[in-house]
Amino acid sequence: MPGVGRPEGGAPPGRCAYQGAPGAFSHEACLDLRPWDEPAPYETFEAALAALRRGEVGCALLPVENSSIGRVEPAATLVERSGLKVVSEVWRPIRLALMAPPGARLADIRTAESHPAALDQCVGVLSSLGIDAVEAFDTAGAARSVSEAGDLTRAAVAPARAAEVYDLSILRHDVQDSSDNRTRFVLLSRDSA
């Protein structure tokens, strides 16, 4: 992908901050776009940016815009106000899956947990299935929570990779309302803009 390539001069691998738990879309983006860096998870966008400012990581990858819902907040505003340099950006396809503990059936699911931005991208599908949306701090964090609870009426909306990470069964792929659902990620560094 243009602009997210290997550092110049053969620089050694570093750490790339992202918001969320392992298996989140931002984690996937780090793995796919910065395979030479170690992904470094932070619970909030603020914490990921603070880690970059403190030098705990060499860069941070954050989602700022989605083709279905527009700006991804609070990330977009935090990036604009951060004073950090945007060194590259990339649009990535976003495919949401509905996942639950093994043995769960789609007909029994009452709630689906996820990050508010992800839930906003699948309002129509969840409504048509009669499933109530429940906000969580992160897509993969929701998958982890659903897995730990073991409640067969609870599901998570997250990337398919999260089902593997948290031992969940995918009940339905592509629950996003738009087949062309994409998110723009920006890569930030400490260098002043």
C-alpha atoms as a PDB file:
ATOM      1  CA  MET A   1       0.000   0.000   0.000  1.00  0.00           C
ATOM      2  CA  PRO A   2       1.373   3.433  -0.867  1.00  0.00           C
ATOM      3  CA  GLY A   3       2.695   5.460   2.012  1.00  0.00           C
ATOM      4  CA  VAL A   4       2.725   2.699   4.608  1.00  0.00           C
ATOM      5  CA  GLY A   5       5.835   0.864   3.436  1.00  0.00           C
ATOM      6  CA  ARG A   6       8.908  -0.246   5.311  1.00  0.00           C
ATOM      7  CA  PRO A   7      10.894   2.562   6.963  1.00  0.00           C
ATOM      8  CA  GLU A   8      13.726   4.087   4.936  1.00  0.00           C
ATOM      9  CA  GLY A   9      17.280   2.933   5.471  1.00  0.00           C
ATOM     10  CA  GLY A  10      16.378  -0.506   6.796  1.00  0.00           C
ATOM     11  CA  ALA A  11      15.405   0.881  10.203  1.00  0.00           C
ATOM     12  CA  PRO A  12      14.844  -1.843  12.788  1.00  0.00           C
ATOM     13  CA  PRO A  13      11.296  -2.975  13.586  1.00  0.00           C
ATOM     14  CA  GLY A  14       9.462  -0.907  16.139  1.00  0.00           C
ATOM     15  CA  ARG A  15       6.096  -0.774  17.846  1.00  0.00           C
ATOM     16  CA  CYS A  16       2.884   0.598  16.324  1.00  0.00           C
ATOM     17  CA  ALA A  17       0.130   1.757  18.700  1.00  0.00           C
ATOM     18  CA  TYR A  18      -3.522   1.091  17.959  1.00  0.00           C
ATOM     19  CA  GLN A  19      -6.779   1.401  19.884  1.00  0.00           C
ATOM     20  CA  GLY A  20      -8.478  -1.830  20.865  1.00  0.00           C
ATOM     21  CA  ALA A  21      -7.871  -5.413  21.818  1.00  0.00           C
ATOM     22  CA  PRO A  22      -6.081  -8.027  19.702  1.00  0.00           C
ATOM     23  CA  GLY A  23      -8.354  -8.933  16.786  1.00  0.00           C
ATOM     24  CA  ALA A  24      -9.736  -5.389  16.331  1.00  0.00           C
ATOM     25  CA  PHE A  25      -9.779  -3.753  12.889  1.00  0.00           C
ATOM     26  CA  SER A  26      -6.922  -1.465  13.917  1.00  0.00           C
ATOM     27  CA  HIS A  27      -4.936  -4.518  15.037  1.00  0.00           C
ATOM     28  CA  GLU A  28      -5.578  -6.139  11.641  1.00  0.00           C
ATOM     29  CA  ALA A  29      -4.456  -2.939   9.926  1.00  0.00           C
ATOM     30  CA  CYS A  30      -1.205  -2.938  11.935  1.00  0.00           C
ATOM     31  CA  LEU A  31      -0.527  -6.581  11.073  1.00  0.00           C
ATOM     32  CA  ASP A  32      -1.285  -6.104   7.383  1.00  0.00           C
ATOM     33  CA  LEU A  33       0.242  -2.677   6.797  1.00  0.00           C
ATOM     34  CA  ARG A  34       3.184  -2.725   9.235  1.00  0.00           C
ATOM     35  CA  PRO A  35       4.178  -6.424   9.475  1.00  0.00           C
ATOM     36  CA  TRP A  36       7.694  -5.528  10.596  1.00  0.00           C
ATOM     37  CA  ASP A  37       6.361  -3.646  13.655  1.00  0.00           C
ATOM     38  CA  GLU A  38       4.992  -5.124  16.861  1.00  0.00           C
ATOM     39  CA  PRO A  39       1.334  -4.072  17.293  1.00  0.00           C
ATOM     40  CA  ALA A  40       0.864  -2.323  20.647  1.00  0.00           C
ATOM     41  CA  PRO A  41      -2.748  -2.298  21.936  1.00  0.00           C
ATOM     42  CA  TYR A  42      -4.195   0.586  23.968  1.00  0.00           C
ATOM     43  CA  GLU A  43      -7.712   0.773  25.369  1.00  0.00           C
ATOM     44  CA  THR A  44      -8.449   4.280  24.091  1.00  0.00           C
ATOM     45  CA  PHE A  45      -7.437   6.500  21.185  1.00  0.00           C
ATOM     46  CA  GLU A  46      -6.096   8.989  23.747  1.00  0.00           C
ATOM     47  CA  ALA A  47      -3.857   6.329  25.313  1.00  0.00           C
ATOM     48  CA  ALA A  48      -2.454   5.297  21.915  1.00  0.00           C
ATOM     49  CA  LEU A  49      -1.574   8.915  21.072  1.00  0.00           C
ATOM     50  CA  ALA A  50      -0.096   9.499  24.545  1.00  0.00           C
ATOM     51  CA  ALA A  51       2.131   6.423  24.096  1.00  0.00           C
ATOM     52  CA  LEU A  52       3.395   7.888  20.821  1.00  0.00           C
ATOM     53  CA  ARG A  53       4.106  11.256  22.443  1.00  0.00           C
ATOM     54  CA  ARG A  54       6.027   9.529  25.282  1.00  0.00           C
ATOM     55  CA  GLY A  55       8.100   7.519  22.815  1.00  0.00           C
ATOM     56  CA  GLU A  56       6.768   4.114  23.937  1.00  0.00           C
ATOM     57  CA  VAL A  57       5.954   3.415  20.280  1.00  0.00           C
ATOM     58  CA  GLY A  58       7.361   4.708  17.006  1.00  0.00           C
ATOM     59  CA  CYS A  59       4.017   5.289  15.323  1.00  0.00           C
ATOM     60  CA  ALA A  60       0.259   5.013  15.820  1.00  0.00           C
ATOM     61  CA  LEU A  61      -2.391   3.812  13.361  1.00  0.00           C
ATOM     62  CA  LEU A  62      -5.890   5.205  13.927  1.00  0.00           C
ATOM     63  CA  PRO A  63      -9.200   5.099  12.023  1.00  0.00           C
ATOM     64  CA  VAL A  64     -10.518   8.572  11.207  1.00  0.00           C
ATOM     65  CA  GLU A  65     -13.228   8.137   8.562  1.00  0.00           C
ATOM     66  CA  ASN A  66     -15.673   5.471   7.416  1.00  0.00           C
ATOM     67  CA  SER A  67     -17.473   5.364   4.074  1.00  0.00           C
ATOM     68  CA  SER A  68     -20.804   4.518   5.745  1.00  0.00           C
ATOM     69  CA  ILE A  69     -20.854   6.736   8.827  1.00  0.00           C
ATOM     70  CA  GLY A  70     -18.357   9.528   8.092  1.00  0.00           C
ATOM     71  CA  ARG A  71     -15.901  10.649  10.770  1.00  0.00           C
ATOM     72  CA  VAL A  72     -14.798   8.082  13.343  1.00  0.00           C
ATOM     73  CA  GLU A  73     -14.968   9.933  16.629  1.00  0.00           C
ATOM     74  CA  PRO A  74     -13.295  10.709  18.871  1.00  0.00           C
ATOM     75  CA  ALA A  75     -10.280   9.534  16.827  1.00  0.00           C
ATOM     76  CA  ALA A  76     -10.658  12.073  13.990  1.00  0.00           C
ATOM     77  CA  THR A  77     -10.793  15.065  16.340  1.00  0.00           C
ATOM     78  CA  LEU A  78      -7.941  13.750  18.483  1.00  0.00           C
ATOM     79  CA  VAL A  79      -5.741  13.320  15.402  1.00  0.00           C
ATOM     80  CA  GLU A  80      -6.536  16.859  14.199  1.00  0.00           C
ATOM     81  CA  ARG A  81      -5.681  18.352  17.597  1.00  0.00           C
ATOM     82  CA  SER A  82      -2.694  16.125  18.367  1.00  0.00           C
ATOM     83  CA  GLY A  83       0.059  18.142  16.685  1.00  0.00           C
ATOM     84  CA  LEU A  84       1.454  14.809  15.488  1.00  0.00           C
ATOM     85  CA  LYS A  85       2.495  14.301  11.888  1.00  0.00           C
ATOM     86  CA  VAL A  86       0.305  12.192   9.580  1.00  0.00           C
ATOM     87  CA  VAL A  87       2.909  10.317   7.536  1.00  0.00           C
ATOM     88  CA  SER A  88       0.532   8.189   5.459  1.00  0.00           C
ATOM     89  CA  GLU A  89      -3.059   7.064   5.087  1.00  0.00           C
ATOM     90  CA  VAL A  90      -4.905   4.128   3.570  1.00  0.00           C
ATOM     91  CA  TRP A  91      -8.517   3.076   2.970  1.00  0.00           C
ATOM     92  CA  ARG A  92      -9.246  -0.520   4.014  1.00  0.00           C
ATOM     93  CA  PRO A  93     -12.358  -2.641   3.434  1.00  0.00           C
ATOM     94  CA  ILE A  94     -14.326  -3.351   6.595  1.00  0.00           C
ATOM     95  CA  ARG A  95     -16.269  -6.605   6.867  1.00  0.00           C
ATOM     96  CA  LEU A  96     -18.215  -7.120  10.074  1.00  0.00           C
ATOM     97  CA  ALA A  97     -19.169 -10.549  11.401  1.00  0.00           C
ATOM     98  CA  LEU A  98     -21.732 -11.514  14.031  1.00  0.00           C
ATOM     99  CA  MET A  99     -20.107 -13.978  16.444  1.00  0.00           C
ATOM    100  CA  ALA A 100     -21.151 -15.792  19.602  1.00  0.00           C
ATOM    101  CA  PRO A 101     -19.984 -18.634  21.845  1.00  0.00           C
ATOM    102  CA  PRO A 102     -19.939 -22.116  20.281  1.00  0.00           C
ATOM    103  CA  GLY A 103     -23.411 -23.635  20.381  1.00  0.00           C
ATOM    104  CA  ALA A 104     -25.249 -20.324  19.994  1.00  0.00           C
ATOM    105  CA  ARG A 105     -27.903 -20.077  17.282  1.00  0.00           C
ATOM    106  CA  LEU A 106     -28.754 -16.918  15.366  1.00  0.00           C
ATOM    107  CA  ALA A 107     -32.420 -17.216  16.400  1.00  0.00           C
ATOM    108  CA  ASP A 108     -31.425 -17.061  20.094  1.00  0.00           C
ATOM    109  CA  ILE A 109     -29.255 -13.925  19.907  1.00  0.00           C
ATOM    110  CA  ARG A 110     -30.805 -10.954  21.739  1.00  0.00           C
ATOM    111  CA  THR A 111     -27.904  -8.466  21.883  1.00  0.00           C
ATOM    112  CA  ALA A 112     -24.847  -7.626  19.787  1.00  0.00           C
ATOM    113  CA  GLU A 113     -21.962  -5.750  21.403  1.00  0.00           C
ATOM    114  CA  SER A 114     -19.366  -3.633  19.603  1.00  0.00           C
ATOM    115  CA  HIS A 115     -17.703  -0.254  19.255  1.00  0.00           C
ATOM    116  CA  PRO A 116     -20.328   2.448  18.495  1.00  0.00           C
ATOM    117  CA  ALA A 117     -18.808   3.108  15.045  1.00  0.00           C
ATOM    118  CA  ALA A 118     -19.109  -0.579  14.103  1.00  0.00           C
ATOM    119  CA  LEU A 119     -22.685  -0.754  15.393  1.00  0.00           C
ATOM    120  CA  ASP A 120     -23.566   2.330  13.316  1.00  0.00           C
ATOM    121  CA  GLN A 121     -22.355   0.455  10.222  1.00  0.00           C
ATOM    122  CA  CYS A 122     -24.829  -2.422  10.702  1.00  0.00           C
ATOM    123  CA  VAL A 123     -27.991  -0.790  12.088  1.00  0.00           C
ATOM    124  CA  GLY A 124     -30.217  -2.149   9.296  1.00  0.00           C
ATOM    125  CA  VAL A 125     -28.990  -5.749   9.479  1.00  0.00           C
ATOM    126  CA  LEU A 126     -29.183  -5.941  13.278  1.00  0.00           C
ATOM    127  CA  SER A 127     -32.661  -4.418  13.239  1.00  0.00           C
ATOM    128  CA  SER A 128     -33.847  -6.921  10.625  1.00  0.00           C
ATOM    129  CA  LEU A 129     -32.585  -9.737  12.854  1.00  0.00           C
ATOM    130  CA  GLY A 130     -34.313  -8.311  15.943  1.00  0.00           C
ATOM    131  CA  ILE A 131     -31.002  -7.857  17.764  1.00  0.00           C
ATOM    132  CA  ASP A 132     -30.408  -4.947  20.149  1.00  0.00           C
ATOM    133  CA  ALA A 133     -27.094  -3.087  19.841  1.00  0.00           C
ATOM    134  CA  VAL A 134     -24.975  -2.679  22.987  1.00  0.00           C
ATOM    135  CA  GLU A 135     -22.011  -0.289  22.923  1.00  0.00           C
ATOM    136  CA  ALA A 136     -18.567  -1.485  23.997  1.00  0.00           C
ATOM    137  CA  PHE A 137     -15.136   0.177  23.949  1.00  0.00           C
ATOM    138  CA  ASP A 138     -13.897  -1.898  21.029  1.00  0.00           C
ATOM    139  CA  THR A 139     -14.935  -4.527  18.464  1.00  0.00           C
ATOM    140  CA  ALA A 140     -12.456  -7.155  19.637  1.00  0.00           C
ATOM    141  CA  GLY A 141     -12.994  -6.173  23.270  1.00  0.00           C
ATOM    142  CA  ALA A 142     -16.671  -6.957  22.759  1.00  0.00           C
ATOM    143  CA  ALA A 143     -15.737 -10.340  21.284  1.00  0.00           C
ATOM    144  CA  ARG A 144     -13.531 -11.059  24.296  1.00  0.00           C
ATOM    145  CA  SER A 145     -16.346 -10.068  26.686  1.00  0.00           C
ATOM    146  CA  VAL A 146     -18.909 -12.254  24.868  1.00  0.00           C
ATOM    147  CA  SER A 147     -16.486 -15.171  24.908  1.00  0.00           C
ATOM    148  CA  GLU A 148     -15.778 -14.817  28.625  1.00  0.00           C
ATOM    149  CA  ALA A 149     -19.487 -14.557  29.504  1.00  0.00           C
ATOM    150  CA  GLY A 150     -20.471 -17.694  27.566  1.00  0.00           C
ATOM    151  CA  ASP A 151     -24.072 -16.435  27.310  1.00  0.00           C
ATOM    152  CA  LEU A 152     -25.649 -17.953  24.185  1.00  0.00           C
ATOM    153  CA  THR A 153     -27.982 -14.935  23.786  1.00  0.00           C
ATOM    154  CA  ARG A 154     -25.073 -12.450  23.505  1.00  0.00           C
ATOM    155  CA  ALA A 155     -23.091 -11.830  20.333  1.00  0.00           C
ATOM    156  CA  ALA A 156     -20.373  -9.457  19.198  1.00  0.00           C
ATOM    157  CA  VAL A 157     -19.937  -7.538  15.951  1.00  0.00           C
ATOM    158  CA  ALA A 158     -16.255  -7.676  15.074  1.00  0.00           C
ATOM    159  CA  PRO A 159     -13.729  -8.680  12.402  1.00  0.00           C
ATOM    160  CA  ALA A 160     -13.770 -12.397  11.578  1.00  0.00           C
ATOM    161  CA  ARG A 161     -10.217 -12.670  12.957  1.00  0.00           C
ATOM    162  CA  ALA A 162     -11.575 -11.840  16.421  1.00  0.00           C
ATOM    163  CA  ALA A 163     -13.650 -15.044  16.350  1.00  0.00           C
ATOM    164  CA  GLU A 164     -10.422 -17.016  16.010  1.00  0.00           C
ATOM    165  CA  VAL A 165      -8.671 -15.056  18.758  1.00  0.00           C
ATOM    166  CA  TYR A 166     -11.536 -15.483  21.272  1.00  0.00           C
ATOM    167  CA  ASP A 167     -12.845 -18.923  20.251  1.00  0.00           C
ATOM    168  CA  LEU A 168     -16.235 -17.741  18.981  1.00  0.00           C
ATOM    169  CA  SER A 169     -18.447 -19.087  16.204  1.00  0.00           C
ATOM    170  CA  ILE A 170     -19.413 -16.810  13.338  1.00  0.00           C
ATOM    171  CA  LEU A 171     -23.190 -16.806  12.981  1.00  0.00           C
ATOM    172  CA  ARG A 172     -23.246 -14.449  10.013  1.00  0.00           C
ATOM    173  CA  HIS A 173     -20.613 -12.784   7.829  1.00  0.00           C
ATOM    174  CA  ASP A 174     -20.979  -9.321   6.257  1.00  0.00           C
ATOM    175  CA  VAL A 175     -23.458  -7.773   8.685  1.00  0.00           C
ATOM    176  CA  GLN A 176     -22.406  -4.275   7.584  1.00  0.00           C
ATOM    177  CA  ASP A 177     -25.208  -2.426   5.789  1.00  0.00           C
ATOM    178  CA  SER A 178     -22.989  -1.394   2.851  1.00  0.00           C
ATOM    179  CA  SER A 179     -21.122  -3.891   0.695  1.00  0.00           C
ATOM    180  CA  ASP A 180     -18.528  -1.169  -0.004  1.00  0.00           C
ATOM    181  CA  ASN A 181     -17.824  -0.400   3.652  1.00  0.00           C
ATOM    182  CA  ARG A 182     -14.317   1.079   4.060  1.00  0.00           C
ATOM    183  CA  THR A 183     -12.358   2.914   6.736  1.00  0.00           C
ATOM    184  CA  ARG A 184      -9.519   5.392   6.323  1.00  0.00           C
ATOM    185  CA  PHE A 185      -6.607   4.840   8.702  1.00  0.00           C
ATOM    186  CA  VAL A 186      -3.857   7.384   9.271  1.00  0.00           C
ATOM    187  CA  LEU A 187      -0.338   6.614  10.413  1.00  0.00           C
ATOM    188  CA  LEU A 188       1.080   9.162  12.849  1.00  0.00           C
ATOM    189  CA  SER A 189       4.624   9.873  13.995  1.00  0.00           C
ATOM    190  CA  ARG A 190       6.119  12.179  16.637  1.00  0.00           C
ATOM    191  CA  ASP A 191       7.872  14.360  14.071  1.00  0.00           C
ATOM    192  CA  SER A 192       6.289  17.790  14.175  1.00  0.00           C
ATOM    193  CA  ALA A 193       4.006  18.571  11.245  1.00  0.00           C
END
